[in-house]
Amino acid sequence: MKNIIIETKSLIEFIKHDLLLGKELTTPLDADTDLINSNIIDSLSLIQLVTHLEREFEIKIDDSDINPDNFINVNSLSNFINSKIQTKK
C-alpha cells in the first residue's frame, strides 16, 4: 500500500507541474479526479504521461494498455503502474 500512496502523490505533482501548464481547474486535483472528462489528459499530454511513466518506473506500456480504465484518474494510474511493476519482477 505504501508504494501506491507514494506513486499517487508523485503522479499528482507531475500532472500539476508538467501536464496542466497553467490550466485552471474547477475542482482541486486529487487521486479521484477524472483526468479524461476534466480535460487534463488529451492526446498530446497522454503521450507525455506515458513517456514519463515508462522512464520513472522503468516499465513498458503497450498500446493495448492505453485505455480509459488505466488512465481515468490517479488511483487507476497508480494501480496500473503497480501491476506493471509486479509483472516485470
Backbone as a ProteinNet text record, in pm:
[ID]
protein_1_A
[PRIMARY]
MKNIIIETKSLIEFIKHDLLLGKELTTPLDADTDLINSNIIDSLSLIQLVTHLEREFEIKIDDSDINPDNFINVNSLSNFINSKIQTKK
[TERTIARY]
81.5	0	86	201.2	288.5	329.3	362.2	400.7	290.2	166.7	54.5	43.3	58.6	48.4	158.6	281.4	394.4	373.7	335.1	314.5	199.5	95.3	-17.5	26.7	101.8	149.8	241.8	332.6	426.1	353.9	252.2	174.7	96.7	37.9	-35.8	58.9	176.9	274.1	318.5	342	379.9	268.9	146.6	33.5	20.2	28.6	18	129.9	250	367	386.1	366.7	402.9	286.1	169.5	57.9	-40.8	-62.7	-162.4	-114.9	11.2	71.7	-16.5	-57.3	-133.6	-283.6	-333.3	-478.3	-543.1	-654	-730.1	-830.4	-833.9	-930.6	-1046.2	-1165.8	-1282.2	-1286.2	-1219.4	-1209	-1062.7	-1023.7	-884.9	-849.4	-725.5	-677.7	-643.9	-708.7	-676	-673.7	-657.2	-639.9	-764.2	-880.5	-1004.8	-1055.3	-984.8	-1025.6	-1026.5	-1133.4	-1144.3	-1052.3	-942.5	-841.9	-885.5	-972.3	-1015	-1128.7	-1236.2	-1352.7	-1329.5	-1228.5	-1196.4	-1092.2	-1061.1	-968.4	-826.4	-787.2	-649	-559.9	-610.2	-536.2	-601.8	-521.8	-563.6	-462.2	-470.7	-384	-235.8	-200.7	-59.8	-10	-89.1	-45.4	-43.4	-125	-121.7	14.2	65.7	198.3	304	295	389.5	380	260.2	239.6	294.7	266.1	315.5	467.5	529.4	675.6	731.6	668.9	712	700.6	588.9	567.6	669	695.5	792.4	931.4	970.6	1103.2	1110	1012.2	1013	1006.7	923.6	900.6	962.9	1036.3	1106	1011.7	901.7	802.5	780.1	721.3	684.5	532.9	480.8	336.6	302.3	229	188.7	67	46.1	-71.3	-199.9	-205.6	-326.6	-350.6	-245.2	-259.3	-322.3	-318.8	-369.6	-520.2	-591.7	-737.7	-789.6	-912.2	-966	-961.6	-973.3	-970.1	-838.6	-729.3	-597.5	-563.5	-628.8	-590.3	-701.2	-810.6	-924.4	-894.4	-814.7	-776.2	-641.9	-590	-457.7	-459.6	-568.2	-576.7	-565.4	-636.2	-628	-488.8	-427.2	-289.8	-194.3	-208.9	-122.5	-138.3	-261.4	-286.5	-226.4	-241.9	-186.2	-33.9	30.3	176.5	221	154.6	190	177.6	73.7	58.2	167.9	208.7	317.9	450.7	473.4	596.5	598.4	485.1	477.6	497.2	446.5	457.4	601.9	680.7	818.6	913.4	868	954.9	967.9
-119.6	0	126.2	120.6	237.1	283.2	191.3	228	304.1	262.7	329.6	473.6	496.1	631.3	719.6	669.7	747.3	776.3	677.4	698.3	794.7	788	878.5	1023	1048.6	1184.9	1232	1145.6	1185.6	1204.5	1124.9	1141	1272.1	1305.8	1432.1	1548.9	1543.4	1651	1660.8	1547.6	1550.1	1611.7	1570.6	1622.8	1773.5	1818	1961.4	2039.7	1990	2064.6	2054.4	1934.7	1912.6	1903.7	1864.9	1847.4	1963.8	2022.5	2129.8	2258	2289.2	2405.7	2530.5	2565	2687.6	2674.4	2556.4	2538	2554.1	2620	2636.8	2522	2459.9	2353.5	2408.2	2355.8	2399.7	2333.8	2218.9	2149.9	2113.5	2096.3	2059.9	1923.2	1908.1	1781	1689.3	1572.8	1471.5	1335.7	1231.3	1097	1045.2	1104.4	1058.2	1149.6	1257.9	1349.6	1278.1	1291.9	1232	1308.8	1247.1	1312.8	1330.3	1244	1248.2	1348.3	1333.4	1420.4	1562.3	1582	1717.9	1782	1713.7	1762.9	1787.8	1716.5	1724.8	1644.7	1531.4	1448.2	1460.6	1503.5	1499.8	1413.4	1406.4	1315.1	1347.1	1474.1	1510.4	1486.6	1524.2	1502.8	1354	1273.6	1129.2	1072.8	1117.9	1073.1	1115.1	1237.9	1287.1	1206.3	1174.6	1096.6	955.1	890.9	754.8	752.9	848.8	857.3	874.2	961.4	982.6	853.4	785.6	663.4	556	541.8	441.1	470.3	596	634	626.2	685.8	696.3	559.4	470.4	343.1	224.4	254.4	152.7	39.5	80	-15	9.4	-87.2	-74.6	-69.7	35.6	49.7	22.1	-84.2	-123.8	-43.1	-39.7	30.6	-22	-152.8	-212.5	-169.3	-119	-70	68.4	139.4	276.3	272.6	270.7	270	346.6	393	476	409.6	279	212.2	236.7	246.7	267.1	413.7	503.6	644.7	738.8	686.3	771.3	864.4	817.6	903	856.3	927.8	895.8	762.2	729.9	599.4	485	494.7	388	383.4	498.4	502.4	434	463.6	405	252.7	206	61.1	-2.1	63.8	15.8	5.7	111.2	111.1	-3.2	-19.1	-127.3	-264.1	-283.2	-412.8	-435.1	-328	-340.2	-372	-306.9	-332.1	-476.1	-522.4	-658.6	-761.2	-730.8	-821.7	-837	-730.4	-737.4	-805.3	-825.6	-889	-1036.3
0	0	0	65.2	72	-66.9	-157.5	-293.4	-364.1	-345.4	-410.4	-361.3	-231.1	-176.7	-232.5	-233.6	-286	-434.4	-510.2	-652.5	-678	-600.2	-617.3	-598.3	-493	-468.4	-580.1	-623.1	-729.1	-862.5	-888	-1011.1	-1010.8	-898.1	-888.4	-910.9	-852	-870.6	-1016.1	-1080.8	-1222.8	-1307	-1281.8	-1359.1	-1338.8	-1213.8	-1186.1	-1254.1	-1243.6	-1291	-1442.2	-1498	-1638.2	-1735.8	-1689.2	-1783	-1780.7	-1665.7	-1658.5	-1724.3	-1708.7	-1774	-1766.6	-1646	-1626.2	-1645.7	-1683.6	-1696.1	-1559.3	-1557.7	-1434.2	-1422.7	-1306.2	-1281	-1199.6	-1224.4	-1147.8	-1010.4	-996.4	-868	-844.7	-719.8	-691.8	-750.6	-791	-844.3	-728.3	-726.1	-626.4	-694.9	-617.4	-673.6	-745.2	-718.9	-781.5	-892.5	-920.7	-1026.3	-1161.2	-1234.9	-1367.9	-1463.1	-1500	-1582.6	-1727.5	-1772.2	-1912.1	-1931.8	-1854.3	-1871.5	-1822.1	-1738.9	-1695.7	-1787.7	-1896.7	-1999.6	-1949.1	-1846.3	-1800.1	-1894.1	-1938.1	-2033.9	-2170.7	-2267.6	-2407.6	-2481.4	-2611.4	-2686.7	-2668.8	-2666.8	-2650.8	-2509.2	-2411	-2273.5	-2238.3	-2304.6	-2283	-2324.7	-2437.4	-2482.6	-2380.7	-2333.3	-2234.1	-2104.8	-2062.1	-1940.5	-1955.7	-2066.8	-2090.8	-2090.7	-2157.1	-2160.1	-2019.5	-1942.3	-1803.9	-1722.3	-1732.4	-1655.4	-1692	-1821.1	-1865.3	-1810.6	-1811	-1759.7	-1607.6	-1542.8	-1396.9	-1328.1	-1381.7	-1315.3	-1389.8	-1495.8	-1574.9	-1616.2	-1676.8	-1725.5	-1874.1	-1941.2	-2082.2	-2089.1	-2148.8	-2165.4	-2310.4	-2331.5	-2466.1	-2510.6	-2640.4	-2693.8	-2631.7	-2608	-2550.7	-2406.2	-2340	-2202.4	-2195.8	-2306.7	-2308.3	-2331.8	-2220.5	-2224.2	-2103.8	-2110.3	-2001.4	-1864.2	-1857.7	-1727.4	-1654.1	-1726.8	-1665.5	-1643	-1716.3	-1714.3	-1668.3	-1615.7	-1580.1	-1462.6	-1366.5	-1253.1	-1198	-1102.5	-1048.5	-974.6	-908.3	-841.7	-942	-1053.3	-1154.1	-1216	-1236.6	-1287.3	-1191.2	-1064.8	-963.2	-958.4	-962.7	-964.9	-1089.7	-1201.3	-1327.3	-1318.2	-1267.9	-1253.3	-1162.3	-1049.8	-958.3	-1023.2	-1103	-1170.6	-1273	-1345.2	-1441.5	-1371.4	-1258.1	-1181	-1130.2	-1079	-1029.1	-1140.4	-1259.3	-1372.1	-1418.3	-1408.1	-1456.4	-1357.4	-1232.6	-1132.3	-1155.5
[MASK]
+++++++++++++++++++++++++++++++++++++++++++++++++++++++++++++++++++++++++++++++++++++++++

